[in-house]
Short mmCIF file of C-alpha atoms in Angstrom, two decimals:
data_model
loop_
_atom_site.label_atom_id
_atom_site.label_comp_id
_atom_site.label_asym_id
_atom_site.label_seq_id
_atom_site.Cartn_x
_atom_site.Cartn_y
_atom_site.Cartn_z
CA UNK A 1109 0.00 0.00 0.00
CA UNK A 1110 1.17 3.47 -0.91
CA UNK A 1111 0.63 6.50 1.29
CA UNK A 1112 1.35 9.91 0.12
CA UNK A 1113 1.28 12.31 3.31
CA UNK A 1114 0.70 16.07 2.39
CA UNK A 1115 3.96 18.22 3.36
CA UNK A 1116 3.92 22.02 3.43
CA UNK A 1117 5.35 25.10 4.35
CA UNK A 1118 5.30 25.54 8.53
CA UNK A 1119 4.29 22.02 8.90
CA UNK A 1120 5.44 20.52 12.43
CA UNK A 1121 8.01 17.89 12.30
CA UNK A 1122 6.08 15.85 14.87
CA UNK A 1123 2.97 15.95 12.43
CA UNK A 1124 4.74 15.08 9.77
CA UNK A 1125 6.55 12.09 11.08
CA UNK A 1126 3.12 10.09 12.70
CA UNK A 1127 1.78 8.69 10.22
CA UNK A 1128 5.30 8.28 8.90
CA UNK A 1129 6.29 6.01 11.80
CA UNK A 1130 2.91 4.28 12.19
CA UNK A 1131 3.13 3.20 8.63
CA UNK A 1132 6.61 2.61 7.78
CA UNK A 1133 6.67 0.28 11.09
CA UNK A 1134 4.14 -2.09 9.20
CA UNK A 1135 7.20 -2.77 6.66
CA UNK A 1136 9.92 -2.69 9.08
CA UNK A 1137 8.10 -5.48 11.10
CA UNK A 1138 7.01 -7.52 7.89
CA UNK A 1139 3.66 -6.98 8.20
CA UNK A 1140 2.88 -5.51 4.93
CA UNK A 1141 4.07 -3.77 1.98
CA UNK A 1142 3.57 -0.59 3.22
CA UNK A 1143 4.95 2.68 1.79
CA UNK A 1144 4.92 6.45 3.20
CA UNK A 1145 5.87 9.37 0.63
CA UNK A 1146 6.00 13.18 1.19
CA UNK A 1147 4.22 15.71 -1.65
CA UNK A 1148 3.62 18.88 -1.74
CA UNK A 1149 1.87 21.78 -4.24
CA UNK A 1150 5.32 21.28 -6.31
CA UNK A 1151 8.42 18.79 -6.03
CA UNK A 1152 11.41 19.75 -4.07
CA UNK A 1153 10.89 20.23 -0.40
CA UNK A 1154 9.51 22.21 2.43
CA UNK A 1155 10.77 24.21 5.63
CA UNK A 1156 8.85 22.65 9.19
CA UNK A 1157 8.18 25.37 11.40
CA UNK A 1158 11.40 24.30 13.54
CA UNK A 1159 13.35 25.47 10.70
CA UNK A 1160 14.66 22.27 9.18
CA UNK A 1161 14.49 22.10 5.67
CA UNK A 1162 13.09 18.43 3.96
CA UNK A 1163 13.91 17.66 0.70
CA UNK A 1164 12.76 14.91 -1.69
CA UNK A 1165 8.85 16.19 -1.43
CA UNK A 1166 7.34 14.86 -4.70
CA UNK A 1167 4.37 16.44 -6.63
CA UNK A 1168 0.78 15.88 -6.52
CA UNK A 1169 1.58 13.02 -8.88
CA UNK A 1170 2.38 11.13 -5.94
CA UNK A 1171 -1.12 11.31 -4.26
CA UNK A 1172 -2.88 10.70 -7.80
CA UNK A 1173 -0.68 7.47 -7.21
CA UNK A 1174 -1.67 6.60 -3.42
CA UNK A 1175 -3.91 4.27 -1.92
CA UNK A 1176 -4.57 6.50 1.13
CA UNK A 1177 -3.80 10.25 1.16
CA UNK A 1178 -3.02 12.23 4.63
CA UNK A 1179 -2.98 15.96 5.49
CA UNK A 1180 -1.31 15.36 8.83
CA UNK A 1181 -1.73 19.12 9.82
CA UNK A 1182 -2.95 22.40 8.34
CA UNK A 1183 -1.43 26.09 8.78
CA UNK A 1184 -2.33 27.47 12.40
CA UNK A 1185 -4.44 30.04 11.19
CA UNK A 1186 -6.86 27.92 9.03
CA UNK A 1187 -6.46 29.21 5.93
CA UNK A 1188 -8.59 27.61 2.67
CA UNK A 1189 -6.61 25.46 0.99
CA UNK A 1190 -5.74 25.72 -3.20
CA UNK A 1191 -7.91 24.64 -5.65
CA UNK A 1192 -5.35 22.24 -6.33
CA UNK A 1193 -4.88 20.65 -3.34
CA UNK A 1194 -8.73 20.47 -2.91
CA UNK A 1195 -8.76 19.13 -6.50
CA UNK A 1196 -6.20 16.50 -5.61
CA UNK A 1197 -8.19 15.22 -2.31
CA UNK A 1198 -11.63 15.17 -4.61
CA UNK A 1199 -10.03 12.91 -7.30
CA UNK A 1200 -8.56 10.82 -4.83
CA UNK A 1201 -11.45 10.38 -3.01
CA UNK A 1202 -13.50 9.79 -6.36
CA UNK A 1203 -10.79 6.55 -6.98
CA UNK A 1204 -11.68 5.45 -3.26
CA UNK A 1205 -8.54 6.14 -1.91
CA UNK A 1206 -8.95 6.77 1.69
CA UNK A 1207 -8.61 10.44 2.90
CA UNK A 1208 -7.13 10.83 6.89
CA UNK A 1209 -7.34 14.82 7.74
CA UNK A 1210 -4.80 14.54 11.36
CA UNK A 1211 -5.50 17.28 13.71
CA UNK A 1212 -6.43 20.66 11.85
CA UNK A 1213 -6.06 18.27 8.98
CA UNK A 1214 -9.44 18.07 8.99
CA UNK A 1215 -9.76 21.73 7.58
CA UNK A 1216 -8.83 21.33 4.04
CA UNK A 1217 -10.87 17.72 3.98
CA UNK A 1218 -13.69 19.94 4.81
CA UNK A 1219 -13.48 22.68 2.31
CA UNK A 1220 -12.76 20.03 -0.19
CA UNK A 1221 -16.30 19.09 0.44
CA UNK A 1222 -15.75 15.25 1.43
CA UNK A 1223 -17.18 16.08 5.17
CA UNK A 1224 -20.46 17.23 4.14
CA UNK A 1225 -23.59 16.32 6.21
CA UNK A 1226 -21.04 14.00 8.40
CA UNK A 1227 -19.48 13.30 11.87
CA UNK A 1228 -16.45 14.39 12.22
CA UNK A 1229 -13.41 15.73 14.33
CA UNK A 1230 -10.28 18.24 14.87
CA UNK A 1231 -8.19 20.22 17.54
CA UNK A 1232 -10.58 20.96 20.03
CA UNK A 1233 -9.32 24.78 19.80
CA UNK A 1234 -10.48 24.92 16.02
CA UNK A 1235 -14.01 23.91 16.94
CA UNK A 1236 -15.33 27.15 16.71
CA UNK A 1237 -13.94 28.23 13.77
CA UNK A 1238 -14.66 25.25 11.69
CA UNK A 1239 -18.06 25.07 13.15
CA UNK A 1240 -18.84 28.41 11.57
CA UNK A 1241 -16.95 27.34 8.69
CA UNK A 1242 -18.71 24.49 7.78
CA UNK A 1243 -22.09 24.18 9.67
CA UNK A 1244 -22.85 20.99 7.54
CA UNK A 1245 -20.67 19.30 9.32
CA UNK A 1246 -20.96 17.71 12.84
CA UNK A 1247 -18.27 18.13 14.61
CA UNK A 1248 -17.75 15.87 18.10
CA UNK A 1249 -15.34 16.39 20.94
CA UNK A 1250 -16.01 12.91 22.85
CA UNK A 1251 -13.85 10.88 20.51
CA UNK A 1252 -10.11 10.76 19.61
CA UNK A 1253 -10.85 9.82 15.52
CA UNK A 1254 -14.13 9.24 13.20
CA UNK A 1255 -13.65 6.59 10.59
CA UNK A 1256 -16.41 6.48 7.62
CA UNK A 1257 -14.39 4.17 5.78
CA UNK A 1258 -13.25 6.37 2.74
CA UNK A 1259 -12.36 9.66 5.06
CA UNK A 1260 -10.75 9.55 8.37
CA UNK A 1261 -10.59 12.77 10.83
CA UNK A 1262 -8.82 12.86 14.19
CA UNK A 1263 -8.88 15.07 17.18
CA UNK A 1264 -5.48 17.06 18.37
CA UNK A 1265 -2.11 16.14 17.80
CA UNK A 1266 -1.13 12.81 19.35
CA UNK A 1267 -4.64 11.49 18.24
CA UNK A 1268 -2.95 11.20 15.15
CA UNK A 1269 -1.23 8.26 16.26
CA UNK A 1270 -4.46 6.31 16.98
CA UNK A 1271 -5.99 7.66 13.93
CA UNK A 1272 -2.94 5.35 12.09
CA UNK A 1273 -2.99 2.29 14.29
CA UNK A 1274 -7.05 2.68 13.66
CA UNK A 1275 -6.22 2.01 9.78
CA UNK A 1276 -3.53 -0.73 10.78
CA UNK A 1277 -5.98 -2.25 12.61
CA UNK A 1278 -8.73 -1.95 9.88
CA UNK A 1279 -6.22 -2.94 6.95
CA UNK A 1280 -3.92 -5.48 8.50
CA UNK A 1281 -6.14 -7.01 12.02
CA UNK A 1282 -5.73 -6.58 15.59
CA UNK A 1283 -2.42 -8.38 15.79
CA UNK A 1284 -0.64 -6.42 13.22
CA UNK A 1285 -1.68 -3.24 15.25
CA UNK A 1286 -0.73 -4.25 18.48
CA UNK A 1287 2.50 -5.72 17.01
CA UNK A 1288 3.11 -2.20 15.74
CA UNK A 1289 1.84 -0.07 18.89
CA UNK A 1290 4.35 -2.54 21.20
CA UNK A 1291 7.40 -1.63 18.70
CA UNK A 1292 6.67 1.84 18.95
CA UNK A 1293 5.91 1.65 22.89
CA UNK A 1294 2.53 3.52 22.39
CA UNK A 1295 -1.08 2.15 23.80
CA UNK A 1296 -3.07 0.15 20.89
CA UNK A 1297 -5.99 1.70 21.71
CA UNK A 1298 -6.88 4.78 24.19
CA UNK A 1299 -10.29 5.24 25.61
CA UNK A 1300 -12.02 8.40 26.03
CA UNK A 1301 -12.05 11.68 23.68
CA UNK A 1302 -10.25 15.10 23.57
CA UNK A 1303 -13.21 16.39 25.96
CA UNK A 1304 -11.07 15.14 28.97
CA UNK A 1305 -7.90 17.70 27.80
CA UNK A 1306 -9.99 20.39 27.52
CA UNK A 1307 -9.67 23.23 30.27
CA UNK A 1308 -13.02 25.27 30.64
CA UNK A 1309 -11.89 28.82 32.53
CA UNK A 1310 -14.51 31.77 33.83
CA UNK A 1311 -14.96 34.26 30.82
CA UNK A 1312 -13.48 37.60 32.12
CA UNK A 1313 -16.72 39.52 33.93
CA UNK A 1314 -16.94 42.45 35.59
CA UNK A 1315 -16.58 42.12 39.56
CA UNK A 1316 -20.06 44.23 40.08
CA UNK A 1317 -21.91 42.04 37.62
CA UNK A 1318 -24.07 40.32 39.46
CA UNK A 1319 -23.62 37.00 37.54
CA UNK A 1320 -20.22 36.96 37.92
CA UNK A 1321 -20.17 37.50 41.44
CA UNK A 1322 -22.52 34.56 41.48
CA UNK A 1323 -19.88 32.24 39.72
CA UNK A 1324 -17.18 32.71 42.30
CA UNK A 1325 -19.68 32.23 44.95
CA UNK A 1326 -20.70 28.65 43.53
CA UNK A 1327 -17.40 27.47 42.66
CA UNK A 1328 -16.65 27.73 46.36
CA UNK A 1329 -19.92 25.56 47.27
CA UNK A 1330 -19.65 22.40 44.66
CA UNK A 1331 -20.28 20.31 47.31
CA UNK A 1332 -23.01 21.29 48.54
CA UNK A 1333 -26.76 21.49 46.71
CA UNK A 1334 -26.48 24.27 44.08
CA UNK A 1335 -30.42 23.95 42.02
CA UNK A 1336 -31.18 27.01 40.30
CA UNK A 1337 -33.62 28.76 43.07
CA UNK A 1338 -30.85 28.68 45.45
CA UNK A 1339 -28.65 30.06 42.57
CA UNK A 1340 -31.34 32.73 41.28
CA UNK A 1341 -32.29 33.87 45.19
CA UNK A 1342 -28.43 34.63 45.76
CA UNK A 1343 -28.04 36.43 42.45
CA UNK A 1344 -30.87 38.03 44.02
CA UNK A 1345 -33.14 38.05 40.87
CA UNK A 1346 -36.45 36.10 40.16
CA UNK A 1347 -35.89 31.91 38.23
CA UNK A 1348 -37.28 33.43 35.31
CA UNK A 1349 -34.85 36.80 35.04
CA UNK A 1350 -31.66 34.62 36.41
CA UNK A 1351 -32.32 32.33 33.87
CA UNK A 1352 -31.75 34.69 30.66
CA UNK A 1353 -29.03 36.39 32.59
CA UNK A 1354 -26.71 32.92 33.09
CA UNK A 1355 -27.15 31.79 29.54
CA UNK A 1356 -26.42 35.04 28.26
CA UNK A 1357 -23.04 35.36 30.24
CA UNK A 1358 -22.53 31.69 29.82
CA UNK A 1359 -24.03 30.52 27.04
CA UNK A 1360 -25.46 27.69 28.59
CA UNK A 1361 -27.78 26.64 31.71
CA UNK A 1362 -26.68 27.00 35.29
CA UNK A 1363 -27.42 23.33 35.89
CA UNK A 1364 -25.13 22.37 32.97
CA UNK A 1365 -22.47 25.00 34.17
CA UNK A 1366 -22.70 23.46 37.59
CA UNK A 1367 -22.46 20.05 36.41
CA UNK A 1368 -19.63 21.08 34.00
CA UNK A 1369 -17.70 22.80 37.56
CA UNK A 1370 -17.86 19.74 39.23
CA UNK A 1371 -16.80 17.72 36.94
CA UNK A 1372 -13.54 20.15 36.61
CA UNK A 1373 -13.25 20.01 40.24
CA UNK A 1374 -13.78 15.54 40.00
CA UNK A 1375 -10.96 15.56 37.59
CA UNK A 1376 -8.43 18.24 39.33
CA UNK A 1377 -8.88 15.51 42.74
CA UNK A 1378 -8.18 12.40 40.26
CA UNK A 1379 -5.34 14.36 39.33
CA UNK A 1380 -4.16 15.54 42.45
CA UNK A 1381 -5.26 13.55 45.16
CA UNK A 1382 -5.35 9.68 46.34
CA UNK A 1383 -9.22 10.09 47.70
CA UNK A 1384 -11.54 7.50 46.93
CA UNK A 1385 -14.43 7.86 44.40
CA UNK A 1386 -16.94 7.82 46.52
CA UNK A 1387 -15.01 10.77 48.62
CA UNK A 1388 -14.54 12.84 45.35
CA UNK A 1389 -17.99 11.97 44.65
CA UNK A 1390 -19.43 13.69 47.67
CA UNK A 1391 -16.70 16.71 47.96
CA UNK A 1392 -17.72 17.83 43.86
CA UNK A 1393 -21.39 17.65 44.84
CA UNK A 1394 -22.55 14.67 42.78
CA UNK A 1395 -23.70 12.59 46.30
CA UNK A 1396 -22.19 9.13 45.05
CA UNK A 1397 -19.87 7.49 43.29
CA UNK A 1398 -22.10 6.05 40.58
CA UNK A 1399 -23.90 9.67 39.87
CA UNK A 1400 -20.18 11.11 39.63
CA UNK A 1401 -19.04 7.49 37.38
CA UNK A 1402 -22.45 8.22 35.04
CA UNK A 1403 -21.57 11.70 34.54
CA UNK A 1404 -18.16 11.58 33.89
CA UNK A 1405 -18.08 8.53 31.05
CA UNK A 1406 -21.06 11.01 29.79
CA UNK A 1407 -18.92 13.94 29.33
CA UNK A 1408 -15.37 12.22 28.95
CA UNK A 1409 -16.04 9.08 27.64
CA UNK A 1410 -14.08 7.26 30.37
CA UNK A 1411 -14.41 6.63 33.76
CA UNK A 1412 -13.21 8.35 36.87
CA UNK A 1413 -10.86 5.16 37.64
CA UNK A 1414 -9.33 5.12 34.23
CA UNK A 1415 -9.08 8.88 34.26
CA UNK A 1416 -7.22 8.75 37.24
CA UNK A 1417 -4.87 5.88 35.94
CA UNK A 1418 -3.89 7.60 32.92
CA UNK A 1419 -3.52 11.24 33.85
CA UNK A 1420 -2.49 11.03 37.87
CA UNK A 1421 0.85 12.64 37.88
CA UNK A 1422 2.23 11.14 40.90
CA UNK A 1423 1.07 7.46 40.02
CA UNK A 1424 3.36 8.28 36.69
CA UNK A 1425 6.26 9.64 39.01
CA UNK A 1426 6.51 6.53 41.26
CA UNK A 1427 5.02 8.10 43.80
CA UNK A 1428 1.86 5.74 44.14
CA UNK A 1429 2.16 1.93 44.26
#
């Protein structure tokens, strides 16, 4: 199999070299006649953005040649990509090549019109903008990559790497993957989606807006029964007028704001701390462990326990046996 992985201008060398690795480790350990090949807009090469210059970058002849085309990155500030390069991803994907946009990858996949009306994912920071973008397209935070068979998308950065072991998995089986994930010392497959990364800070407000003085005053009472009278009586404003005022300073409801706190506050004592679920459970305010447990796999798409395994900093430093 022949993959031709888009190179450009500014591209990362850690971008670059995933699906590289992933892919080229199929031949090195026999598994496959795999090949990896860098093009560009024109033959020649490219400069990363660590100022390393790569040469040997073939021409778009090289992806009218692949069997799976991947933009492993796009430029930070989103721009649309040329009509050729949005030509070249169309014909591929007309010969059913398969197309992987990595990471802000995505971007150009969409504008070349192969996401339309479809699931799909990117850097969790370039939500927003692609959202607006491209409204067609449904865009979810809860997974790491979205696989429709002919055109691949995966969250942020290291996703990348599960994006590629996905398609070693799909191509090659189970075995070949893990064979491949144990060579390169990386997990076969990771639970969970970008949504667990993600930090969700207090929009600046004013200190005499009432709604921000509200906000401090519940983040400092997760634990105990926040419901929205309790919330609209100290705000000092009638359910009704406290409603419109939260979602128009938060853009959402203060029971999902509070329930989107404590789950902040969950994950900072998985992080930080070696209390025990139900204990975490009680201090965030969600009253037991298996209210906390549903809540969390809702929004993170793991569970507190295998939160805690992966992302505990002092179980990684020794620390906890």
């Amino acid at each position: 199999m022949r993959i031709a992985v888009y190179a450009f201008d500014d591209v990362t060398m850690f971008h670059l070299a995933v699906p590289q690795m992933v892919f080229d480790e199929v031949a090195r350990q026999g598994l496959g006649d795999w090949k990896t090949v860098l093009f560009s807009e024109g033959a020649g090469q490219v400069r990363t953005t660590e100022g390393y210059h790569l040469g040997g970058i073939q021409g778009f002849e090289a992806a009218d040649q692949a069997d799976v085309v991947v933009v492993p990155s796009w430029f930070d500030d989103g721009r649309a990509p040329s009509e050729s390069l949005r030509r070249v991803l169309q014909r591929a994907h007309q010969r059913d090549v398969t197309i992987m946009g990595l990471c802000l990858g995505a971007i150009p996949v969409a504008d070349a019109g192969l996401l339309f009306g479809r699931r799909a994912v990117t850097h969790w920071q370039a939500f927003n903008s692609l959202a607006v973008r491209h409204p067609d397209v449904v865009l979810d935070q809860t997974v790491l990559y979205i696989d429709h068979g002919d055109v691949l998308t995966s969250a942020g950065t290291a996703s990348g790497l599960d994006a590629c072991l996905h398609l070693v998995r799909t191509r090659l089986g189970a075995d070949a993957a893990n064979q491949v994930a144990r060579s390169l010392v990386i997990a076969p497959h990771r639970e969970g989606g970008q949504a667990q990364y993600i930090e969700h800070p207090l929009p600046p407000r004013s200190s005499e807006d009432p709604i921000a003085r509200l906000l401090e005053w519940a983040l400092s009472r997760l634990g105990e029964p926040l419901n929205v009278d309790r919330l609209a009586a100290q705000a000092h404003m009638s359910r009704r007028t406290f409603v419109r005022a939260f979602r128009a300073t938060s853009g959402t409801t203060p029971s999902a704001w509070i329930r989107s706190r404590r789950l902040d506050a969950a994950r900072r004592l998985l992080e930080t701390t070696d209390l025990s679920i139900d204990q975490v459970a009680a201090d965030c305010g969600f009253g037991s462990a298996v209210t906390l447990r549903q809540n969390f796999t809702a929004a993170f798409s793991t569970t507190p326990t295998d939160y805690r395994r992966h992302f505990d900093a002092r179980f990684k430093l020794g620390t906890l046996q």
